[in-house]
Short mmCIF file of C-alpha atoms in Angstrom, two decimals:
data_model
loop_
_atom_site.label_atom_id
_atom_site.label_comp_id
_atom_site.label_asym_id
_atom_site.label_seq_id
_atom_site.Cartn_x
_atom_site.Cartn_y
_atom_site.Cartn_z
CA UNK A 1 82.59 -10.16 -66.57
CA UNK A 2 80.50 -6.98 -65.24
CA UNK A 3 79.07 -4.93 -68.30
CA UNK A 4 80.83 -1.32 -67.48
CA UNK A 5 77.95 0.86 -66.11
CA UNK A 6 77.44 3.65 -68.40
CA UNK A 7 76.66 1.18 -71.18
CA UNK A 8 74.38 -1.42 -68.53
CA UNK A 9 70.96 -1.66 -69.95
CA UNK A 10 68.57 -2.62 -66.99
CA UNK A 11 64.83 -3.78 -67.07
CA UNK A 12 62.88 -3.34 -63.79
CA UNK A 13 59.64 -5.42 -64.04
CA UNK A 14 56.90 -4.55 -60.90
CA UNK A 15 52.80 -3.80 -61.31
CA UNK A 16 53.38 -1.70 -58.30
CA UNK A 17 53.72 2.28 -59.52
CA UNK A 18 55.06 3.44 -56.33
CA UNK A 19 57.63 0.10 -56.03
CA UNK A 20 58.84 0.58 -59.69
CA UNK A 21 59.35 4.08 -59.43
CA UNK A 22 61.44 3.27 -55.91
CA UNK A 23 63.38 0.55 -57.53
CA UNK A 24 64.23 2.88 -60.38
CA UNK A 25 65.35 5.64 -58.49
CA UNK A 26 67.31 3.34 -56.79
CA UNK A 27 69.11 1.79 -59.26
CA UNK A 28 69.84 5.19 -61.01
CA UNK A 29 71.72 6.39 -57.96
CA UNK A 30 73.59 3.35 -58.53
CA UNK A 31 74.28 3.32 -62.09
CA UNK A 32 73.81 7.16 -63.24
CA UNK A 33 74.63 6.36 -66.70
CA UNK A 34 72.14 3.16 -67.67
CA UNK A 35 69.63 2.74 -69.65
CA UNK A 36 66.82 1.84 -67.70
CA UNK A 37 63.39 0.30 -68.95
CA UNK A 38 60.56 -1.09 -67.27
CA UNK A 39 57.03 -3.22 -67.90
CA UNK A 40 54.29 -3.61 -65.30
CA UNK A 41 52.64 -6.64 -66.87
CA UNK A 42 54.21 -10.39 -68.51
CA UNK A 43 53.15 -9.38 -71.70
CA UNK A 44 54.86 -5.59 -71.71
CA UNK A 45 57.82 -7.86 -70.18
CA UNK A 46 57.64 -9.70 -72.90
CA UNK A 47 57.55 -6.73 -75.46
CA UNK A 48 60.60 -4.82 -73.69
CA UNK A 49 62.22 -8.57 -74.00
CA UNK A 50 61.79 -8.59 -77.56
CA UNK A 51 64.12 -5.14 -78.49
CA UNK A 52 66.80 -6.56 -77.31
CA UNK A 53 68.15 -8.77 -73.94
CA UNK A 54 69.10 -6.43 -71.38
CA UNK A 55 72.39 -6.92 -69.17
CA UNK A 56 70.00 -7.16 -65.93
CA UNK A 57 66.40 -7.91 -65.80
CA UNK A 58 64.97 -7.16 -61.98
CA UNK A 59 61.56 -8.40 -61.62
CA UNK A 60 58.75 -9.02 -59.29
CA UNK A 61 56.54 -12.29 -59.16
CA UNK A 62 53.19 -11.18 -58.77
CA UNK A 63 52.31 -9.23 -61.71
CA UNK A 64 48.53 -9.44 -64.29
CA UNK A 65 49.71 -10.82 -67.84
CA UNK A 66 48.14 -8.10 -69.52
CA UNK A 67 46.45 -4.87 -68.37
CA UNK A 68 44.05 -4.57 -66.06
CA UNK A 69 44.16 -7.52 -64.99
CA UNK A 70 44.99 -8.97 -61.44
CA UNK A 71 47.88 -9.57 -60.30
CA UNK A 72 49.42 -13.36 -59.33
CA UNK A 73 51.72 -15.00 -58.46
CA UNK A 74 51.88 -17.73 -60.97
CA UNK A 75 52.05 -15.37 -63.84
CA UNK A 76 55.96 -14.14 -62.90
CA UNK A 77 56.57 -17.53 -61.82
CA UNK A 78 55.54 -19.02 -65.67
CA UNK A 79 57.41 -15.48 -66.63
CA UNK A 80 60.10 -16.44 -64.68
CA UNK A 81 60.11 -20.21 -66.07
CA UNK A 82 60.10 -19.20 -69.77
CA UNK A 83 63.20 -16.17 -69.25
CA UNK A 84 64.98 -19.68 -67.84
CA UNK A 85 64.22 -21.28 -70.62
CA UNK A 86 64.59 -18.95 -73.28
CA UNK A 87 67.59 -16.67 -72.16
CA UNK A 88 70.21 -18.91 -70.24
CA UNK A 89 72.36 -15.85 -70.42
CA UNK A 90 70.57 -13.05 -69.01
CA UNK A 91 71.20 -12.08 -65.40
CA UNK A 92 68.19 -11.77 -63.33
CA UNK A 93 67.15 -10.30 -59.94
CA UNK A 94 64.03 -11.33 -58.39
CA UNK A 95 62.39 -8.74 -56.11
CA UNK A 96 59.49 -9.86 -54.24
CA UNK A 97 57.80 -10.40 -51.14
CA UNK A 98 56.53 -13.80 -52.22
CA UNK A 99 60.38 -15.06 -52.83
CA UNK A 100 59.70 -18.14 -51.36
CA UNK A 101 57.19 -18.97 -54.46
CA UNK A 102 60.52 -19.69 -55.91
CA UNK A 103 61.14 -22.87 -54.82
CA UNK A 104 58.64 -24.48 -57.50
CA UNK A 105 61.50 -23.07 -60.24
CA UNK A 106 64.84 -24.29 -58.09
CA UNK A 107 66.10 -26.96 -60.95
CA UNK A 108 65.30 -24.35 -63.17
CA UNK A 109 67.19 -22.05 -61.13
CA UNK A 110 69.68 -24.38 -60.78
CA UNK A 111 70.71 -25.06 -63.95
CA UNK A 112 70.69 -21.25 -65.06
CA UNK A 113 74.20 -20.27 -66.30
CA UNK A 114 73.99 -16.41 -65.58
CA UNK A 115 73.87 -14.57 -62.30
CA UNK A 116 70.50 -15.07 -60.41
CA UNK A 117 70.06 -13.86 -57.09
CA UNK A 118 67.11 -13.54 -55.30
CA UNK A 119 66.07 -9.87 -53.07
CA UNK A 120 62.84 -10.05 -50.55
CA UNK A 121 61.40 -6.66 -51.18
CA UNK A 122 62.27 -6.11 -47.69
CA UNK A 123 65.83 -6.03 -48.45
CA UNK A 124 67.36 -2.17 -46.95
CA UNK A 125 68.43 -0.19 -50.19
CA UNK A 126 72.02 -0.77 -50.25
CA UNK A 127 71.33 -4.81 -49.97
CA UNK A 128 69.25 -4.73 -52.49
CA UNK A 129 71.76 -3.24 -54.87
CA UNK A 130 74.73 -5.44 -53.64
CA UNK A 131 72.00 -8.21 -54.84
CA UNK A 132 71.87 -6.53 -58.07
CA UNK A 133 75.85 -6.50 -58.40
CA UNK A 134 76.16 -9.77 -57.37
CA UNK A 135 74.10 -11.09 -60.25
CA UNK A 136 75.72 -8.61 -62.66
CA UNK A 137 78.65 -10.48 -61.72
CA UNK A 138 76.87 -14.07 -62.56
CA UNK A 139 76.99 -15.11 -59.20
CA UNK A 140 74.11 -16.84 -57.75
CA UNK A 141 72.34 -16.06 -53.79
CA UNK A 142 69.23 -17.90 -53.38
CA UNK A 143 68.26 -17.27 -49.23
CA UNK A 144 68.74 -20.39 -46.88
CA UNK A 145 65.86 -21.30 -45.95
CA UNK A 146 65.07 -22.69 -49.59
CA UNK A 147 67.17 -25.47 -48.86
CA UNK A 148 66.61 -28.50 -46.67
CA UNK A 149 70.51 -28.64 -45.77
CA UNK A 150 73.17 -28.75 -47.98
CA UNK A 151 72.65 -29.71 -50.95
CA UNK A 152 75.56 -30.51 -53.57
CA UNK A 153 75.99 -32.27 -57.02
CA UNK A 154 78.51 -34.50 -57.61
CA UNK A 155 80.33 -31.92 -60.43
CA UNK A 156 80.39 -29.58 -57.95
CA UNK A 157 82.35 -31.61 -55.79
CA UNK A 158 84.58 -32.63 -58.21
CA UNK A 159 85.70 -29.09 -59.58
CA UNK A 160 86.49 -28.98 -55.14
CA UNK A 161 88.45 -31.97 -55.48
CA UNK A 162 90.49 -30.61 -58.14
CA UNK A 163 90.78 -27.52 -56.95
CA UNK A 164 91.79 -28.00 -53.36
CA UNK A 165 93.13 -31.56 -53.46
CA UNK A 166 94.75 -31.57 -56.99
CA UNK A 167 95.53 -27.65 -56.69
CA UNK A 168 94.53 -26.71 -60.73
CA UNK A 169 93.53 -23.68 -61.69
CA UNK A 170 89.70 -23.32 -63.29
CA UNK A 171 91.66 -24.02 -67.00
CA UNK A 172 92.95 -27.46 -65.95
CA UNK A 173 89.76 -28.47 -64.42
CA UNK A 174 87.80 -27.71 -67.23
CA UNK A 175 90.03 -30.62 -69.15
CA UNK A 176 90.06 -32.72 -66.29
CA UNK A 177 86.36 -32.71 -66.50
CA UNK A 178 86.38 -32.17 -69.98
CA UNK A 179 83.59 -29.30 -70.07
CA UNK A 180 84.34 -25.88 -70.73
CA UNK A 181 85.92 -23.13 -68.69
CA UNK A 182 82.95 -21.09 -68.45
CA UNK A 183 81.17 -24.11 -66.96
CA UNK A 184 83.47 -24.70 -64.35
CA UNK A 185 83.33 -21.17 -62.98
CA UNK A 186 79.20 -21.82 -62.78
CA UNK A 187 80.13 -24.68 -60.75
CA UNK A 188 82.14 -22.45 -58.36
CA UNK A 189 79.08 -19.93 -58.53
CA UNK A 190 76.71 -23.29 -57.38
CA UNK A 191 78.85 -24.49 -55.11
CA UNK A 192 79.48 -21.21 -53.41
CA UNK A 193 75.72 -20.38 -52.67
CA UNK A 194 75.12 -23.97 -51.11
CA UNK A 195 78.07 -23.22 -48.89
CA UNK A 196 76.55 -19.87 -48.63
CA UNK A 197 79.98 -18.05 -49.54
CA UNK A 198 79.45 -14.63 -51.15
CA UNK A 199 81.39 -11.74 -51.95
CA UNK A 200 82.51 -10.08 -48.97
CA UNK A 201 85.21 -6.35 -48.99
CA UNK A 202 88.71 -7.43 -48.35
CA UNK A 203 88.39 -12.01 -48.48
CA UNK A 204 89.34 -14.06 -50.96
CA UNK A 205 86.13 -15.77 -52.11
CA UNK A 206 88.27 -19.28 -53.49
CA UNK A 207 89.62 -19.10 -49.50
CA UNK A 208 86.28 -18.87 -47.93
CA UNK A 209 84.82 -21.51 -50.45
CA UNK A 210 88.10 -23.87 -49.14
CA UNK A 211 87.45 -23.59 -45.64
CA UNK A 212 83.63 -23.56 -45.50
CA UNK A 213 83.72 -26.76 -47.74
CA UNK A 214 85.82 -28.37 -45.13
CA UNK A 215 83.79 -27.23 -42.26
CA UNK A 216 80.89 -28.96 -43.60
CA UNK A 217 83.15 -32.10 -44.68
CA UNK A 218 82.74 -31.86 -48.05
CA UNK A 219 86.18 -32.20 -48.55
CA UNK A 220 88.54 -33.71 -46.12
CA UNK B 1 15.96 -31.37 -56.50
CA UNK B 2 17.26 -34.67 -55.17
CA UNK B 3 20.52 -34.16 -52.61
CA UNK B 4 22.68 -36.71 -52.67
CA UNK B 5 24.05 -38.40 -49.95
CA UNK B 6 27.67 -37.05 -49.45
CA UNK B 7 30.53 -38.47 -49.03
CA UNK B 8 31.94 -37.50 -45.75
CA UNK B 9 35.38 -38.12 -46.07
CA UNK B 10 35.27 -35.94 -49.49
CA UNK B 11 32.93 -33.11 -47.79
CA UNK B 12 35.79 -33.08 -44.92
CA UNK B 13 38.74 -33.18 -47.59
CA UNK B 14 37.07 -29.93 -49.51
CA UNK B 15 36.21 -28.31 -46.37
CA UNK B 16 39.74 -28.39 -45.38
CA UNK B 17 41.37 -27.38 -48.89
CA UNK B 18 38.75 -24.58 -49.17
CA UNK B 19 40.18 -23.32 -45.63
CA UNK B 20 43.50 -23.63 -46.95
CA UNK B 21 42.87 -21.90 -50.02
CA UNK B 22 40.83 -18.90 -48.74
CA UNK B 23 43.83 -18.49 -46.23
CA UNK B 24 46.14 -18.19 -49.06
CA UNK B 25 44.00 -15.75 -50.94
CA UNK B 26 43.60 -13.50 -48.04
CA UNK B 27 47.91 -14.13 -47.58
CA UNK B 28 48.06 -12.65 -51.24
CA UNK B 29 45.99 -9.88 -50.70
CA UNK B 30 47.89 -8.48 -47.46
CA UNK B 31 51.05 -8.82 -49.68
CA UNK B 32 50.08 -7.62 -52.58
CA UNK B 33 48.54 -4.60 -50.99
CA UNK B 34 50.09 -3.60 -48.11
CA UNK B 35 53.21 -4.64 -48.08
CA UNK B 36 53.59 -3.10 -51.35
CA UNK B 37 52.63 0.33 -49.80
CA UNK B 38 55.22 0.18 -46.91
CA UNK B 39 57.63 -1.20 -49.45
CA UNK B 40 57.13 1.97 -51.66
CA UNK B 41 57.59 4.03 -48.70
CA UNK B 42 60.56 2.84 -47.67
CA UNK B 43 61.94 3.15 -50.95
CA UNK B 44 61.29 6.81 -51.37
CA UNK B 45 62.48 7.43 -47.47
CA UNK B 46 65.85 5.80 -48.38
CA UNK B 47 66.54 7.56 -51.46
CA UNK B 48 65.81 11.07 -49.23
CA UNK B 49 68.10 10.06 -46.62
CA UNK B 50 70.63 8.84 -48.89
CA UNK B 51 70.15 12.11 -51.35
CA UNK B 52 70.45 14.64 -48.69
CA UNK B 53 70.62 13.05 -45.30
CA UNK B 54 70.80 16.71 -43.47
CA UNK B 55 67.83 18.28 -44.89
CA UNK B 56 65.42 15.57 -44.10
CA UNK B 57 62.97 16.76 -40.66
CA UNK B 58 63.40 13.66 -38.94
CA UNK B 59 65.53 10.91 -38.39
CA UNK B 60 66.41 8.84 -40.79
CA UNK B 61 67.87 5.90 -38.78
CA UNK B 62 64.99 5.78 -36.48
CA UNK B 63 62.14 6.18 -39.31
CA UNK B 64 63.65 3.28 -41.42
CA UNK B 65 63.82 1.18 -38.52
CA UNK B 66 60.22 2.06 -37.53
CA UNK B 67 59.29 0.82 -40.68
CA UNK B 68 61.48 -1.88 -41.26
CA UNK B 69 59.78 -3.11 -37.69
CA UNK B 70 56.10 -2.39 -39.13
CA UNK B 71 56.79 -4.44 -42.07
CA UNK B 72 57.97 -7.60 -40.16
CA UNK B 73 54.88 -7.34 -38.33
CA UNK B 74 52.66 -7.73 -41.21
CA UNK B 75 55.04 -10.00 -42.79
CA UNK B 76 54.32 -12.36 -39.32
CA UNK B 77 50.85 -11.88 -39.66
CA UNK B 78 50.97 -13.25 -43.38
CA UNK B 79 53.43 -16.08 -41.72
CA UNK B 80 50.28 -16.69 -38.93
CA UNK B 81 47.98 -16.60 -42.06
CA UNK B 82 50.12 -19.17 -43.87
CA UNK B 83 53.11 -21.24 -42.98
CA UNK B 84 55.81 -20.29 -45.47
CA UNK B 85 56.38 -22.57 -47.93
CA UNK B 86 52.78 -24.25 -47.22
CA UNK B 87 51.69 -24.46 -50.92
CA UNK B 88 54.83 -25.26 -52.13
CA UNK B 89 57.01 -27.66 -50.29
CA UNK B 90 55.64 -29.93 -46.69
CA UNK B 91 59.96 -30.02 -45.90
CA UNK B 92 60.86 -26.66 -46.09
CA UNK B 93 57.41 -25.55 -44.81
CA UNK B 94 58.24 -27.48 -41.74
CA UNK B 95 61.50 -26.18 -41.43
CA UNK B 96 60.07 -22.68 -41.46
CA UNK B 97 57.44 -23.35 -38.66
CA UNK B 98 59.37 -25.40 -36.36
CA UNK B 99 62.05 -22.62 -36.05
CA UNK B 100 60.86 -21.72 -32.81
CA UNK B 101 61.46 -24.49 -30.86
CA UNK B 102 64.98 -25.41 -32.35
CA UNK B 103 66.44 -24.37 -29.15
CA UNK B 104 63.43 -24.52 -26.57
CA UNK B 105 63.18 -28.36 -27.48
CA UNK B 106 66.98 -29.12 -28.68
CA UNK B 107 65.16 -29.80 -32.02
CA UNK B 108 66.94 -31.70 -34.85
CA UNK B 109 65.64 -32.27 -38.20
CA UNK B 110 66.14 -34.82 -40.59
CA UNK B 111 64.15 -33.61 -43.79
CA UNK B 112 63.71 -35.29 -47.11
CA UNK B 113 65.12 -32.69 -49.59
CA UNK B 114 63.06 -33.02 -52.18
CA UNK B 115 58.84 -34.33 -51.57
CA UNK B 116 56.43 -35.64 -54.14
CA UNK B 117 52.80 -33.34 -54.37
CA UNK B 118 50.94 -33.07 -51.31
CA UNK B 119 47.36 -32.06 -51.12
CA UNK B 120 47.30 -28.57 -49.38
CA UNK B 121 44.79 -29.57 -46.67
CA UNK B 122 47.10 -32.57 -45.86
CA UNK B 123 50.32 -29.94 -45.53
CA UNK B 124 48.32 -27.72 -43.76
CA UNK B 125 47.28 -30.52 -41.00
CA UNK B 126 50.90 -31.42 -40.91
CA UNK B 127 52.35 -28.69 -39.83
CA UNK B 128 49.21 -27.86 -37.10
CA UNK B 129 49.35 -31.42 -36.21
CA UNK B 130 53.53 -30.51 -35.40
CA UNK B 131 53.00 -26.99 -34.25
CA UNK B 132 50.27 -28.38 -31.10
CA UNK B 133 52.48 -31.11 -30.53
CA UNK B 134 55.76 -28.98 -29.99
CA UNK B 135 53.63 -26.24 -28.77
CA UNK B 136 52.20 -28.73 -25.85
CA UNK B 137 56.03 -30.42 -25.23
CA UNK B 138 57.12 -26.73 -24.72
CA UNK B 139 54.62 -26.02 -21.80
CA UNK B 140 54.94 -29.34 -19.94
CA UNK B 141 57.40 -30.61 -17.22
CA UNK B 142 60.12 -32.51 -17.82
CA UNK B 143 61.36 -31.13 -20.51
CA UNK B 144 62.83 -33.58 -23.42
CA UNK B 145 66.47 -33.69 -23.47
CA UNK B 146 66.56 -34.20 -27.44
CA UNK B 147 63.96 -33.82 -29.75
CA UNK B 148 63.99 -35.46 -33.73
CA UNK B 149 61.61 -34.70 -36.10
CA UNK B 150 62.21 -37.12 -39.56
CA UNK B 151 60.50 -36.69 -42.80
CA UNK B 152 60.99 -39.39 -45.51
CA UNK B 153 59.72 -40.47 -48.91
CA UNK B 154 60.30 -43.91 -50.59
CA UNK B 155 58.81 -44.66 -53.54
CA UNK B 156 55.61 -43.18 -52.86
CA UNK B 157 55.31 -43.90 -48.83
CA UNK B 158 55.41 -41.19 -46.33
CA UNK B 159 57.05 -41.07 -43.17
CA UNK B 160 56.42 -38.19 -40.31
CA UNK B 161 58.31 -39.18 -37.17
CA UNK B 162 58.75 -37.08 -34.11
CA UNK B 163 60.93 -38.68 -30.93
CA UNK B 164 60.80 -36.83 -28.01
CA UNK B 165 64.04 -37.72 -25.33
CA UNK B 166 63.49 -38.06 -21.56
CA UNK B 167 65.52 -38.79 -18.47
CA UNK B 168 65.32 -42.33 -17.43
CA UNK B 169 61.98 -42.12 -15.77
CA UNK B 170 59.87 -39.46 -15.71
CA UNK B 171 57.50 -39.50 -18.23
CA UNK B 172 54.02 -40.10 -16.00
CA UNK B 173 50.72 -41.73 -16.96
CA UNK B 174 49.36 -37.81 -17.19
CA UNK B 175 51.80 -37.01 -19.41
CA UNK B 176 50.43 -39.53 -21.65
CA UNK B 177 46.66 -38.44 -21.22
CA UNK B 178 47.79 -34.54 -21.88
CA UNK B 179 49.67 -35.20 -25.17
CA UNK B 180 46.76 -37.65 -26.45
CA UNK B 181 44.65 -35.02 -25.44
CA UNK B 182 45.97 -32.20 -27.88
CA UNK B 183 46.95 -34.60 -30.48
CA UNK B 184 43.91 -36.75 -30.97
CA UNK B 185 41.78 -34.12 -33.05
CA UNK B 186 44.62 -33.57 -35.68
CA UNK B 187 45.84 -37.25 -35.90
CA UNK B 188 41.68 -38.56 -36.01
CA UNK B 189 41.33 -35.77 -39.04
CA UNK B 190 44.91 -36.78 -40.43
CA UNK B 191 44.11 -40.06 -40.07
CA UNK B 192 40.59 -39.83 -42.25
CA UNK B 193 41.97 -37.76 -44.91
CA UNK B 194 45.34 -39.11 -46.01
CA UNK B 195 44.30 -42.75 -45.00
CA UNK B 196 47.12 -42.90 -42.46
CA UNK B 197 48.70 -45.03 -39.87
CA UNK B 198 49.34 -43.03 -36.78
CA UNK B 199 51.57 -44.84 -34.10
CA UNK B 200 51.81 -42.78 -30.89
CA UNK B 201 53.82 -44.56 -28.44
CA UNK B 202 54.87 -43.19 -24.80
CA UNK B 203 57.86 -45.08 -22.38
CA UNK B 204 59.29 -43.73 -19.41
CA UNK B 205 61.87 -42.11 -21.14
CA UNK B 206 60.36 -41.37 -24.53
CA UNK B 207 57.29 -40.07 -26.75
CA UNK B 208 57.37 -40.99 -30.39
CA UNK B 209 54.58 -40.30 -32.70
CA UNK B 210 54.99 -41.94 -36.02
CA UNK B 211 52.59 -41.18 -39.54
CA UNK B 212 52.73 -42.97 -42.20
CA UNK B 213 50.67 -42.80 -45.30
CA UNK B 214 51.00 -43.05 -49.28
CA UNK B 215 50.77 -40.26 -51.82
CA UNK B 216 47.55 -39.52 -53.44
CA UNK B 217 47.94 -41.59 -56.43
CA UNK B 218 49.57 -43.88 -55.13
CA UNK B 219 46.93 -44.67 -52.44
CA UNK B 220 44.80 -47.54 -52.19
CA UNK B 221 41.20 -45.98 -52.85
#
């Protein structure tokens, strides 16, 4: 469930001044009435991290660990790897133009169980922020070409099976496959980015889930 | 001070990874620096035309797109710098570089979704080795009717295999000599530093080129 926005509390993470302040400004366009932090190294990250877990943490992958230092890659990617790790519940944006660094963290990513989406810095404003909704919403959009074709777990085509085939509702296949409810709607959010189905004004996402899953014969 | 005879397979390997690497640094830098700049500038020109889109003394449409367009072009001069995807993953860096010729060659893939570590220099070969070879089908007559490019990995044994489709008969003795030509370099190199087992073969209908070779630790030394 979305966090109502006057109460959001966001963390923007970027070594670039002139990027952070942009993002910022951004976002409180957006959402006039949250709290927003920010850190410009892993270690101030860290700090920020340490107050409290914010609803949204936005962040970019090459950033120093401390100050003064240089910036890399590998430090938001170990960054990255530990927030994984550490806070299975916190909804992150990545922001970068080295996105495709991402792909050493994709079972990480993979088994995350809060909204993750991923933004190239590149992305026009309002993109950007439908990014940012999207993974307030625990929904997950990594881009396309981080995949080599489709690729799909078997619970994720069970919770199709039941869902399309069997007709239940999210509360019956969370019995049938004996996890929990929650668990089956992070399947739907998995199975919807490899079927690269995503919110869109006006279309039933279940719908558009049903008939790209049988355009790419995943069910028959 | 005594020099020791190198070893010039290993001279050739770190010549080839220091390329590699240096290419990557200099990747870094262009996105860490300028990239950065335009994307702070875009930033700041979106929240003005967004703010007060009347007041602004130029266009906002057109400016955004002029640097939306300036951005792409240093983004594809990163992309010439560095395949995407080179340091990371030899499937989806191949996917990413062969993009262009998806239509131009009726190019299907058939890539291995996941791909045990493979030494930089050896990635970056690959996907030169591919690039020349697709580049070179591209620019000669006939042109293939299909073209396959498989990757595979089974228990530790590597698999590159291009096929190139033909009519019945019109694949020439010169067609031979000019693909040979381009490819012998990369596959010679490829050949020396992975230890591989490169299979060209050329009918009248079809050009396959098939590498096969082991992963580092897994290969006999």
């Amino acid at each position: 469930m979305t966090t109502p926005s006057d109460s959001l509390k966001l963390l923007v993470v970027d070594d670039h001044e002139a990027v952070l302040g942009g993002t910022v400004m951004t976002l409180e366009k957006a959402y006039p009435m949250a709290t927003i932090r920010t850190a410009s190294t892993v270690q101030s990250a860290q700090t920020e991290l340490s107050y409290g877990t914010p609803d949204l943490l936005m962040m970019d992958l090459s950033i120093p660990i401390a100050p003064g230092e240089t910036s890399e890659i590998e430090a938001g990617i170990e960054l990255l790897r530990s927030l994984l790790e550490r806070y299975p519940d916190l909804n992150i944006v990545v922001q970068s133009a080295h996105v495709r660094s991402l792909v050493r963290l994709k079972p990480a990513i993979d088994s995350h169980q809060a909204g993750f989406t991923i933004a190239d810095k590149n992305l026009p404003m309002q993109e950007m922020l439908t990014k940012v909704d999207w993974a307030l919403k625990g929904l997950i959009y990594t881009p396309r070409d981080m995949r080599a074709g489709i690729e799909v777990k078997p619970e994720w085509l069970e919770v199709l099976r039941l869902a399309f085939k069997e007709g239940l509702q999210d509360k019956a296949i969370a019995e049938e496959m004996n996890v929990a409810e929650r668990t089956v709607r992070h399947y739907w959010t998995k199975v919807q980015d490899a079927l690269e189905v995503y919110p869109e004004a006006g279309k039933n996402i279940r719908i558009q889930t049903e008939i790209q899953a049988r355009e790419e014969g995943l069910i028959d | 001070m005594a020099i020791e005879i190198p070893n010039h397979i290993e001279l050739l390997r770190w010549w080839h990874r220091y390329q590699a690497q240096l290419l990557n640094q200099e990747t870094d830098f262009v996105r860490n620096g300028l990239l950065q700049e335009i994307i702070a500038l875009r930033r700041r020109l979106e929240v003005a035309c967004h703010t007060h889109p009347a007041s602004q003394p130029y266009d906002c449409h057109t400016q955004l797109s002029e640097m939306q367009r300036l951005y792409e072009l240093v983004e594809d001069f990163c992309h010439r710098l560095e395949s995407p995807y080179q340091q990371d993953s030899l499937p989806l860096a191949l996917q990413s570089a062969l993009q262009p010729w998806v239509r131009s060659l009726n190019l299907q893939t058939e890539l291995a979704q996941t791909w045990s570590v493979e030494p930089i220099e050896q990635t970056r070969l690959l996907l030169l080795l591919t690039k020349t070879l697709f580049d070179t089908l591209s620019a000669m007559e006939p042109q293939p009717t299909t073209t396959l490019l498989t990757l595979v990995e089974n228990n530790g044994s590597k698999q590159l295999w291009v096929q190139a489709e033909y009519e019945p008969a019109l694949l020439t003795p010169t067609f031979a000599t000019s693909i040979e030509q381009a490819l012998q370099p990369f596959l010679e190199t490829f050949r020396l530093l992975a230890q591989a087992d490169c299979a060209p073969m050329f009918q009248t209908d079809l050009f396959s080129l098939k590498l096969s070779w082991r992963s580092p630790a897994l290969a006999p030394s």
